[in-house]
Amino acid sequence: MKRNILITGGAGFIGSHVVRLFVRKYPEYNIVNLDKLTYAGNLANLKDVEDASTYRFVKADICDFERMREMLREYKIDGIIHLAAESHVDRSIKDPFTFARTNVLGTLSLLQAAREYWESLPEGYAGKRFYHISTDEVYGALEMTHPEGVEPPFTTAASSGSYHLAYGMEFFREDTKYNPHSPYSASKASSDHFVRAFHDTYGMPMVVTNCSNNYGPYQFPEKLIPLFINNIRHRKPLPVYGKGENVRDWLYVEDHARAIDLIFHEGKIADTYNIGGFNEWKNIDLIRVLINTVDRLLGRKELEDLDLITFVKDRAGHDIRYAIDSTKLQRELGWEPSFQFEEGIERTVRWYLENQEWLDNVTSGEYLRYYEEIYANR
Ligand code: NAD
Ligand code: TYD
C-alpha cells in the first residue's frame, strides 16, 4: 500500500536508523525526514539512502506551527513517527527551557497540525497514525532490588528477564506511574501526556513507546558509549559520574528501529509499549567492557587503559537504575531483541574506530566549547 510517512528527527541517532530501515524496506512508501539539524542532527548519517527517489529531506523546526501545517498538506502525510527531541540529560540540566520548547511545545505543534489536517479530510482519521517515540526515563528510577551478591550485568535477552523473575526485581511496566526527575525526562513525560490527551479529547489515532538506552553507530559522542570509545582511543580521561554504580538497560539501536517498524504497522491504537533489552549493566562494568574491546581491537595490552577511568562529581538527580519489562511487546507482537550485547558492542566499537572522520566532524566547534564550559564548573 502506498503511504506518505513523516519521520521527525530523522537526522539524529535513532531517527537515522529508522529512516534507513523504512526507505530500504518499503520502496512503495514516500518517506519525508523532517529535522532542524541541531548540533545532534547530521545528514552524513543518511548518505546511503539520500539518493532514493522515495526519500525527501525537509529542514524545519517542529515548533514552527505554520510550517508543520503546510508540510503535512504538501506531502499528504498519513503517518507520523515522531522522534525529534532534545535528548541529552546533561544539557537539560544546564538549559531546561530548550527542552520544554522542543519536546513539549514542538510535540504539541505537530499534534495540532496533524489534527487540523486529518480532521479536514473526508475520511478523517481513518488510516492515519501518530507514533510518539518516548523514553523509559519518564518512569523515574528503580531501586536496586537484586539480592546481595547478585550483581548486574543481567543480560537476559534470550531468556526474557529470567533474572528479574528469579530475584523478584522491579522493572518498568506500561502501567508504572510517571515520576520523571530530570528536565529531559519531565519534558518527555509532558509530551507523552499531550499525545494521550489528543487521543482522549479529539480521537487522534496515536501510539506511544517508551524505550531503554540505545547504543550503536551514529550516536552523538556526548552520550556515554560513543564518548568513552572515542576517549579510550585517544587516551583521554573517562569522566565517570559518582561511583559508576548506576544501572542502565542497553538495547542495540537496530533492534529499536525494528520495534518501531512493527509497532507503527501493527501496534494497537491508543496503546503503549515498553521496549528494552533485558540487558542491565552497571556503568562501571560497561566501561570495563568498552576499554577491553577498544584495547583488543587496537592491538593494545589487555585493559591497558583502565587508568583512564576518572571519577567525577555525580550528575544532579542521577537516576540509579532503569530496567524495562518488554514482555507485552514480545507477547502481543512477537518482538524481541535480535542482538546479544556482546555482538552489539563489538559492532559498535568497530564502527566508531572505523569512522573517525565522522566523529571528528561532529566533535568539532560548538560541541567542544560546550563541554569545556560544563567541565570547568565541575
Ligand atoms: P538525537 O539527539 O540523536 O536526535 C534528535 C534529532 O532531533 C536531531 O537530528 C535533531 O536535529 C532533531 N531535532 C531537535 N530539535 C528539533 C526541532 N525543534 N525540530 C526538528 N528537529 C529537531 O536523539 P536520539 O537519541 O536519536 O533520540 C530520538 C528520540 O528517541 C528522542 O525523542 C528521544 O527522547 C527518544 N529516545 C532516545 C533514547 C536513547 O537512548 N537515545 C532512548 C529512548 C528514547
Ligand atoms: P547517557 O548516555 O547520558 O544516557 P542517560 O543519562 O540518558 O541514561 O548516560 C548513561 C549513563 O552513563 C548515566 O548513568 C550517566 C553516565 N555517564 C557518565 O558516568 N559519564 C559521562 O560522561 C556520561 C555522558 C554519562
Coordinates of C-alpha atoms and ligand atoms in Angstrom, one line a residue, residues 87-90 137 184 213 219 222-225 227-228 238-242 244 246-248 250 283 287 312 315 318-319 322 371 375 378, ligand 2:
S87 CA 17.8 14.1 24.1
H88 CA 20.7 14.7 26.5
V89 CA 20.1 14.8 30.2
D90 CA 23.2 16.8 31.0
E137 CA 13.2 7.8 31.9
Y184 CA 14.8 16.0 30.0
N213 CA 19.0 3.3 26.5
Q219 CA 25.2 8.3 18.3
E222 CA 28.2 13.3 24.2
K223 CA 26.4 10.1 25.3
L224 CA 28.3 7.5 27.4
I225 CA 29.2 4.8 24.9
L227 CA 32.1 9.4 24.1
F228 CA 34.0 6.8 26.0
L238 CA 36.8 8.9 31.1
P239 CA 34.6 11.1 33.4
V240 CA 32.5 8.5 35.4
Y241 CA 29.7 10.2 37.3
G242 CA 29.7 9.4 41.0
G244 CA 29.8 4.4 38.4
N246 CA 24.2 3.5 38.1
V247 CA 22.5 0.8 36.1
R248 CA 21.1 1.2 32.5
W250 CA 21.0 -1.2 26.8
N283 CA 28.1 1.9 34.3
I287 CA 33.1 0.9 30.9
V312 CA 33.9 13.0 38.8
R315 CA 25.1 14.2 37.8
H318 CA 21.1 11.0 38.7
D319 CA 18.6 8.1 38.4
Y322 CA 16.5 1.8 34.7
Y371 CA 31.8 20.7 27.2
Y375 CA 33.7 20.5 32.9
R378 CA 32.7 20.6 38.0
Ligands
TYD2 P1 23.8 8.8 29.0 O1 24.5 8.1 27.8 O2 23.9 10.3 29.1 O3 22.3 8.3 29.0 P2 21.1 8.6 30.1 O4 21.6 9.6 31.0 O5 20.0 9.0 29.2 O6 20.9 7.2 30.7 O7 24.4 8.2 30.3 C1 24.4 6.8 30.6 C2 24.9 6.6 32.0 O8 26.3 7.0 32.0 C3 24.3 7.5 33.0 O9 24.1 6.8 34.2 C4 25.2 8.7 33.2 C5 26.6 8.0 32.9 N1 27.6 8.9 32.3 C6 28.8 9.1 33.0 O10 29.1 8.4 34.0 N2 29.8 9.9 32.4 C7 29.5 10.6 31.2 O11 30.4 11.3 30.7 C8 28.2 10.4 30.6 C9 27.9 11.1 29.3 C10 27.3 9.6 31.2

